[in-house]
XYZ file of C-alpha atoms in Angstrom:
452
model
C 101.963 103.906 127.345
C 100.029 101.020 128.532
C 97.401 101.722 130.974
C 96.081 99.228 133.768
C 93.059 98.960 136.019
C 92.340 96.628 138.489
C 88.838 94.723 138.746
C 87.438 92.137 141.008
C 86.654 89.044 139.792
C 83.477 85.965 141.252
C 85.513 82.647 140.951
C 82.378 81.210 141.146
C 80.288 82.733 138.504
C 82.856 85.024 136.586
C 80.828 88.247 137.551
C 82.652 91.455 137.223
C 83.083 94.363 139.654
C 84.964 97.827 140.449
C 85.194 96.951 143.953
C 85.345 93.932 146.647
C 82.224 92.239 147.432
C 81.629 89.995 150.160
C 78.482 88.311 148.405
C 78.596 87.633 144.452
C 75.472 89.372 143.126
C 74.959 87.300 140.612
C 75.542 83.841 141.942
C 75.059 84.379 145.930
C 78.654 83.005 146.665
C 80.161 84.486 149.702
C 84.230 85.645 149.568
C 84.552 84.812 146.083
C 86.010 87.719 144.202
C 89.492 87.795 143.547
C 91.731 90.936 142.502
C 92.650 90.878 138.774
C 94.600 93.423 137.238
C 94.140 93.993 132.985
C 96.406 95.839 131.015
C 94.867 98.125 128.428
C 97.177 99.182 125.072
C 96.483 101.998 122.757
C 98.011 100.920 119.441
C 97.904 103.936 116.997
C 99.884 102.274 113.994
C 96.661 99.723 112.959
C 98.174 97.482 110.916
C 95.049 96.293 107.726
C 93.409 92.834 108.460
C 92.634 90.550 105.280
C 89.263 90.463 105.389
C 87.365 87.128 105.086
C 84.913 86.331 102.240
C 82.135 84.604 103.511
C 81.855 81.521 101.053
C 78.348 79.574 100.299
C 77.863 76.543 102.679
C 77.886 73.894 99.483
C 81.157 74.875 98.823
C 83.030 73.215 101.591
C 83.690 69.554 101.683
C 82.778 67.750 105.065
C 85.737 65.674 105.641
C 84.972 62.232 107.815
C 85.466 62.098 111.636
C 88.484 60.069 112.813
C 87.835 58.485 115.719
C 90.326 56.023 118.194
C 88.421 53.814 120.509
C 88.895 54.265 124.130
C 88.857 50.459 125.288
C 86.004 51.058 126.983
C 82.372 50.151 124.910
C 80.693 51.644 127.822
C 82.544 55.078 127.062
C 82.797 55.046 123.349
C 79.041 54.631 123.530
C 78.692 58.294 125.410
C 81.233 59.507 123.007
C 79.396 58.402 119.827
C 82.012 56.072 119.131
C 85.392 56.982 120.351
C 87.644 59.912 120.824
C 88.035 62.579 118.164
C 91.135 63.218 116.143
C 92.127 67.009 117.877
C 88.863 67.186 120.235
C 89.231 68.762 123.531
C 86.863 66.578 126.420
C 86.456 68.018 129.636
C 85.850 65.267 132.555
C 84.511 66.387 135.986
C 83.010 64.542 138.833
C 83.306 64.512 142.891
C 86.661 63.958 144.505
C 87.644 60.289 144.818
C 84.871 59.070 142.254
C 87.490 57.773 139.925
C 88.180 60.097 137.487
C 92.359 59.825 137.682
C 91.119 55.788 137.712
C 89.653 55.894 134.693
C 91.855 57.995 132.129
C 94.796 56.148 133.309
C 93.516 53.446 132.364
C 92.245 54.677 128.873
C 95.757 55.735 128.592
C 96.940 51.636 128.652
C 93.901 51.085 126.561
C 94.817 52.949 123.414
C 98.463 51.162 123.483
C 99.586 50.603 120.197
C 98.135 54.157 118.740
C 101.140 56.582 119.215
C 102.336 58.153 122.549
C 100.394 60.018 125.587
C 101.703 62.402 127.921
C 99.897 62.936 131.390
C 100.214 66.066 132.821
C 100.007 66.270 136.430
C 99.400 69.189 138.380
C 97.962 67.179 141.679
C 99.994 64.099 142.121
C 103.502 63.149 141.878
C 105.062 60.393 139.581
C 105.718 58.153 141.819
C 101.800 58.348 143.130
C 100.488 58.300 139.623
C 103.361 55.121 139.620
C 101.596 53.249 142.432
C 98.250 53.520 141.037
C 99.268 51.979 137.771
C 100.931 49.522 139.212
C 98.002 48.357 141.230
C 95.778 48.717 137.874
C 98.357 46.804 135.929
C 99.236 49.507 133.549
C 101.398 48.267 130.742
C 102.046 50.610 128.146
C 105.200 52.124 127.657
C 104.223 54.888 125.628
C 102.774 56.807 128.252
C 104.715 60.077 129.364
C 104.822 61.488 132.852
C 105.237 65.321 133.304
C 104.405 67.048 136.614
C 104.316 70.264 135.834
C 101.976 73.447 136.603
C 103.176 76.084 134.493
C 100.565 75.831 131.052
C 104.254 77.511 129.520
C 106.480 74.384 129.830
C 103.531 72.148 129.441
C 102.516 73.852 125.843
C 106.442 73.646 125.357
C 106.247 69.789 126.056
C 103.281 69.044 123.756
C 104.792 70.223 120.931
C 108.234 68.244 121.774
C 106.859 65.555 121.884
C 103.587 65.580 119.606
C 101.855 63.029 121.629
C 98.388 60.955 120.124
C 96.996 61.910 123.585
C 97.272 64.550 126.066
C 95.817 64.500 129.222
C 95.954 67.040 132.103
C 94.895 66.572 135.662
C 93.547 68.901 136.601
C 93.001 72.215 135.087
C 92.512 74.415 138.050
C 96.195 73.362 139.119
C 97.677 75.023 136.190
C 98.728 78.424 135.937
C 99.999 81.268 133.653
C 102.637 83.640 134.522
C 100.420 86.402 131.945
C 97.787 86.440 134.357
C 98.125 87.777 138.026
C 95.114 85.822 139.486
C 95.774 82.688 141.382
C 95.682 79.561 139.743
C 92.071 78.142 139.526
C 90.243 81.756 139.326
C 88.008 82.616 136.114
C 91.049 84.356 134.490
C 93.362 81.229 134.732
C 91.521 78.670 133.983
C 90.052 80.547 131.030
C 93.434 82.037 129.642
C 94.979 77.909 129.986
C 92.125 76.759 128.640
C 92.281 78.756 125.468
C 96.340 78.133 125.173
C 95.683 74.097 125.213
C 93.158 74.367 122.679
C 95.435 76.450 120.489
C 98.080 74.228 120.679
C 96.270 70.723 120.477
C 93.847 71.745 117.805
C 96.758 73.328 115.770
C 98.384 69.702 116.053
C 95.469 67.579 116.056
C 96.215 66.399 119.503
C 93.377 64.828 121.551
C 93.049 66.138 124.745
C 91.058 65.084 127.905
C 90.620 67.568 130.656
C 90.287 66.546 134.386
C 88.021 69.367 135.981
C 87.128 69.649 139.521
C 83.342 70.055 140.975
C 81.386 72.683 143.338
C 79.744 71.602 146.082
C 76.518 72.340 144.040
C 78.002 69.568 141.417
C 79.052 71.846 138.700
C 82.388 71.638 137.244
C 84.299 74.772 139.400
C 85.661 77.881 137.038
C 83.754 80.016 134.627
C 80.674 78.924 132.486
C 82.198 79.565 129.220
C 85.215 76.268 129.853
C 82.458 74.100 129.070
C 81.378 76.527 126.374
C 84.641 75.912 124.907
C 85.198 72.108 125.090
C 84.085 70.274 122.527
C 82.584 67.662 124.699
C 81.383 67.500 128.299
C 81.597 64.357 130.415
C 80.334 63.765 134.229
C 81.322 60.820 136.224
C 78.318 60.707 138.543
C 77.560 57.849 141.451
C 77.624 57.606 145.292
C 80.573 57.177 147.343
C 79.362 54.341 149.039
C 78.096 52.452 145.967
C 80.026 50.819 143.583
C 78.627 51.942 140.236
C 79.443 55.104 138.504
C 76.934 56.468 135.527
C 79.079 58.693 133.116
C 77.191 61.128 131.389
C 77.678 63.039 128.432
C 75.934 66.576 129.226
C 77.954 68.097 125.596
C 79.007 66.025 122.673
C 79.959 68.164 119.556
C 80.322 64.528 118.003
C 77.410 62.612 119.047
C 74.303 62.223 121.134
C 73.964 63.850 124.849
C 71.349 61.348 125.824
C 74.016 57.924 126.248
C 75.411 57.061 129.451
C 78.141 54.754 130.046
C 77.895 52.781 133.478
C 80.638 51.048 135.513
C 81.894 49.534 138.206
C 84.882 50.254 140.648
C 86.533 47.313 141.807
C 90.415 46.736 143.050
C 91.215 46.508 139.554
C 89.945 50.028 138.544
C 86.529 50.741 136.620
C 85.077 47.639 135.091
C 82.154 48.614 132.258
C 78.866 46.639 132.916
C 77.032 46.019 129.811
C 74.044 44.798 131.199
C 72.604 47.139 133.913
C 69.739 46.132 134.144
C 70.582 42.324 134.978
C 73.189 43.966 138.025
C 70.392 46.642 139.063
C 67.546 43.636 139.616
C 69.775 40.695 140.689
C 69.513 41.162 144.687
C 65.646 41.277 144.585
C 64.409 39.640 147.539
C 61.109 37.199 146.546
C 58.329 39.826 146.282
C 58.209 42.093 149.314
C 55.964 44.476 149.720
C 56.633 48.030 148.614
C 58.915 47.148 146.164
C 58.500 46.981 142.047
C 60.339 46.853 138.843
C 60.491 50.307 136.676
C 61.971 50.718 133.558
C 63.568 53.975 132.501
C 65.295 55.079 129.321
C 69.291 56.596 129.539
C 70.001 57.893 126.325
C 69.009 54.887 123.991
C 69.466 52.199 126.769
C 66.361 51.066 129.369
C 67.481 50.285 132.523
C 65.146 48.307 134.656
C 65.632 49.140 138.370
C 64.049 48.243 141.561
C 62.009 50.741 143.528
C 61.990 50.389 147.218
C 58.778 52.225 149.285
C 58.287 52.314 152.911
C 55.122 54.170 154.978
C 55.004 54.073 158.892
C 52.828 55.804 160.621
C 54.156 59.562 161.682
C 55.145 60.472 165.027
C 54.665 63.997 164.545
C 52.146 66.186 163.408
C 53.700 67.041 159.940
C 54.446 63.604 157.844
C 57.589 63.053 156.619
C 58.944 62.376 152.945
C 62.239 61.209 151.830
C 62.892 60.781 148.061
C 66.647 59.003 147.231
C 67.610 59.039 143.744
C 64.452 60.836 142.661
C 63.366 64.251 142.696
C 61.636 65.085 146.407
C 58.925 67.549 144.556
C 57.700 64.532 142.468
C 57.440 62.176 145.143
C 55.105 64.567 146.585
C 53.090 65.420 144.069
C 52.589 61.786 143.388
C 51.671 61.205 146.883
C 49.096 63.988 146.684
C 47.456 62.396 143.623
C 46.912 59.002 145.479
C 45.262 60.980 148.230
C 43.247 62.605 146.360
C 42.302 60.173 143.334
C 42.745 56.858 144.683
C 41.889 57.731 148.124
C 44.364 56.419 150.056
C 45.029 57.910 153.907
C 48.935 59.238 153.333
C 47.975 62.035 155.968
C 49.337 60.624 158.890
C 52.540 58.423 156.845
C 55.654 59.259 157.167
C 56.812 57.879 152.825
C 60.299 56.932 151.836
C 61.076 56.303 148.494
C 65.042 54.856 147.076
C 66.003 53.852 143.698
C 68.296 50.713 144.514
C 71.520 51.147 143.887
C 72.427 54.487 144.275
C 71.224 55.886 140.572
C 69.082 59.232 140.170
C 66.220 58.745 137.404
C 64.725 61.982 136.549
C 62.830 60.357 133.756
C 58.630 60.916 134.145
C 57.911 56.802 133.064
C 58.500 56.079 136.538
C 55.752 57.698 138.007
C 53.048 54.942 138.060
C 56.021 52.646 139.525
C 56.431 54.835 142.597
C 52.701 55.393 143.210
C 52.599 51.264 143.138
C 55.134 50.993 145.347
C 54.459 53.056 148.015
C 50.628 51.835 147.475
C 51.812 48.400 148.172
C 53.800 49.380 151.527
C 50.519 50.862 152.630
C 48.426 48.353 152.289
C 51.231 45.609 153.017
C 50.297 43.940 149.695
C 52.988 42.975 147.473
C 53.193 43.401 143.683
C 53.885 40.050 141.356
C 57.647 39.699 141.134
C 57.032 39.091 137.522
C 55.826 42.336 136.226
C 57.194 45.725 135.162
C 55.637 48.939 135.515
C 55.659 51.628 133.246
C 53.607 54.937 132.523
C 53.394 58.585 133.490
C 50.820 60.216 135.744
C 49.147 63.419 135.321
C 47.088 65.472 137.992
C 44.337 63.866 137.261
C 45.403 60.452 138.424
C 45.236 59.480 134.400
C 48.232 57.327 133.003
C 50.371 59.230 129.749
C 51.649 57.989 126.858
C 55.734 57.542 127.189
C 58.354 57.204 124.466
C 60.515 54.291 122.874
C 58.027 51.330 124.627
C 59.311 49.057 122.316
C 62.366 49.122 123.657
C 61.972 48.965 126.764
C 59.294 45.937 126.501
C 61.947 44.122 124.371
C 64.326 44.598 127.578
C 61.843 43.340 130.144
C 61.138 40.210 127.803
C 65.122 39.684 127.563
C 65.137 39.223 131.375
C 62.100 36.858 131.995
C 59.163 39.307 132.932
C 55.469 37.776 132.360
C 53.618 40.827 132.386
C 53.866 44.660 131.744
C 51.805 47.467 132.481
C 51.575 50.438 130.023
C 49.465 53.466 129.258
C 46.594 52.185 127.379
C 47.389 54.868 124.312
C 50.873 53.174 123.887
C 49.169 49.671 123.470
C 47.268 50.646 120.467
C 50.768 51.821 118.442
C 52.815 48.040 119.336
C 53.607 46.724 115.971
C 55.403 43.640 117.373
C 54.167 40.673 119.391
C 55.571 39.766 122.600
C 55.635 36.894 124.850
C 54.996 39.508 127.598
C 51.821 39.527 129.164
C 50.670 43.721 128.533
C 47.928 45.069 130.171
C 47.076 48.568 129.164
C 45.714 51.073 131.694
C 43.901 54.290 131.602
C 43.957 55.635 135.419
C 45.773 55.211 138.665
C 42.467 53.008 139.976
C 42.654 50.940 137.353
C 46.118 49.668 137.410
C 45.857 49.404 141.328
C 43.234 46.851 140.415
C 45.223 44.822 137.382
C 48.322 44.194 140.374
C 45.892 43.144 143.217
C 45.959 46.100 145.665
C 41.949 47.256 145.146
């Protein structure tokens, strides 16, 4: 006779306990755990498994990836060159960033290369209707089902054995095997597991709509993205108009490429040339402001840095870092104090990174240490140079990686002159039209840009 227990579940984390918990041990999350009953069987009869012989790796035959192009160059890039014949990509990002945007319109993009059915657990047809209209959807091959049982959708993918599948969103669907409520750990787990089974049985690529955290993380257990074979984040501020999306997983390619758009009336338009957008609206060489260039994926990106320093009204000085990390920016701002000797006491320092992006990357360090050097002194930094290099404790300036490319980018656009860690000058192969001056400390590129 089959036995059952019941267990309490974190939604948040997946954490298991005997007993309710107000606060998640494991994760800190507060009313979280949800009742889950599991059904243990005793089978006496074993029945003999076939056991596998492990084979030597030579033996097998690699066969080659098929891959279907999106539409999109932008997102075949972070793909590594398309969608994968029977892959299973998870997509999450903030509500209203353009998620349902984009795959509906990847769905009119791969007209022509066999049917798609969108599975809709959110919206209705006549919504998902409206929005195509307005993006002027046109293929007819696209199939509508709004349905939240993963039963009759399985049921439907394998009536219709569609090129595509897509399902928005996967903590709407449920199963009827599971007693949690639809978007626990349990649910989206177990539905997780039944698409794969079906899809990669079939072949059938499938692109999975996933809903964020407040922390940013894509909500449900861990082990969803553990499953997927790739990983996608559609990242950007609400009040901008660009959108980064990032490949955190690729099974198929690089996790370093990001793909970056633009949402206009017309849906998201890919921009090819970010750095050209990013620097365009430059105003003619105010002070506190310079030109950084930092490396996404394989791409540089030059973008605009923005400093301002006032003089504090209080007795503690204020720092506020937008699209970098707020540690950084003060331990950069220490290391001007201390090694270039500049009075940042008594400033209140704000730092942004024009046009809503987050750059994590270190060769942007001797930019924002220019910058907010500039605002200070009210000195502004030639409009026609780029700066590059990472700083150390020590106020010296580090070698950084791929320089080439990014030099070749600043050239493309019409800079004059470049500054770069002094050890990266001795290992350029090529000749440029760029002026480069090579620097060894924070002092000494203060001096090469006028502001000692």
């Amino acid at each position: 006779m089959a036995k059952s227990k019941t267990i309490f579940v974190c939604n948040e984390c997946g954490n298991e306990s005997t007993k309710w918990l107000g606060k998640c041990p494991a994760c800190n999350s507060w009313n979280s755990f949800f009742e889950q009953k599991i059904v243990e069987t005793k089978n006496k009869n074993k029945v003999d498994k076939k056991a596998s012989v492990p084979q030597t790796l030579n033996s097998y035959e690699a066969k080659e990836t098929i891959r279907t192009a999106t539409g999109f160059q932008e997102l075949d890039r972070v793909l590594g060159g398309g969608l994968v014949k029977g892959s299973l990509v998870l997509l999450g990002g903030e509500p209203g960033i353009g998620k349902s945007t984009l795959i509906l319109q990847i769905c009119d993009k791969v007209k022509g290369e066999g049917k798609v059915l969108y599975v809709s657990g959110e919206e209705s047809a006549e919504q998902i209707k409206l929005r195509a209209d307005r993006l002027g959807i046109k293929n007819e091959d696209i199939l509508f089902l709004g349905e939240t049982d993963i039963d009759i959708v399985n049921q439907a993918i394998m009536n219709v054995n569609p090129k595509l599948v897509i399902i928005d969103s996967i903590q709407t669907m449920y199963s009827d095997e599971i007693t949690a409520a639809a978007g626990s750990v349990s649910q989206v787990r177990e539905i997780t597991q039944q698409v794969m089974r079906v899809c990669k049985s079939r072949a059938i690529t499938t692109i999975i709509i996933g809903h964020v955290t407040k922390e940013g993380n894509i909500a449900g257990p861990r082990v969803l993205e553990h499953m997927v074979d790739t990983v996608l984040y559609l990242e950007g501020e609400r009040y901008f108009s660009y959108r980064i999306l990032r490949g955190v997983k690729n099974r198929f390619g690089s996790t370093n490429e990001i793909g970056m758009f633009e949402m206009q009336e017309k849906g998201m338009c890919e921009i090819t040339n970010p750095s050209d957008i990013l620097i365009s609206e430059r105003e003619d060489n105010p002070a506190g402001s310079c030109i950084v260039s930092s490396m996404e994926g394989t791409r540089p990106i030059l973008v605009e840095l923005q400093a301002l320093t006032s003089q504090t009204i209080f007795g503690y000085p204020k720092r506020t870092a937008n699209g970098i990390d707020y540690n950084r920016l003060a331990l950069l701002i220490a290391v001007l104090e201390k090694k270039a000797g500049l009075n940042l006491g008594s400033q209140d320092v704000y730092l942004n990174v024009v046009g809503g992006l987050r750059i994590n990357e270190p060769s942007i360090d001797l930019g924002i240490m220019l910058a907010t050097a500039s605002s200070f002194k009210n000195i502004s930094i030639p409009k026609d140079t780029i700066i590059i290099g990472e700083v150390g404790l020590t106020g010296e300036i580090r070698r950084i990686n791929l320089i080439e490319k990014r030099l070749k980018e600043a050239e493309k656009l019409g800079f004059k002159s470049c500054i770069i860690p002094e050890s990266n000058k001795k290992d350029l192969k090529d000749k440029y039209k760029l002026d480069i001056i090579s620097v060894k400390n924070i002092n000494e590129a203060m001096k090469k840009v006028g502001l000692k």
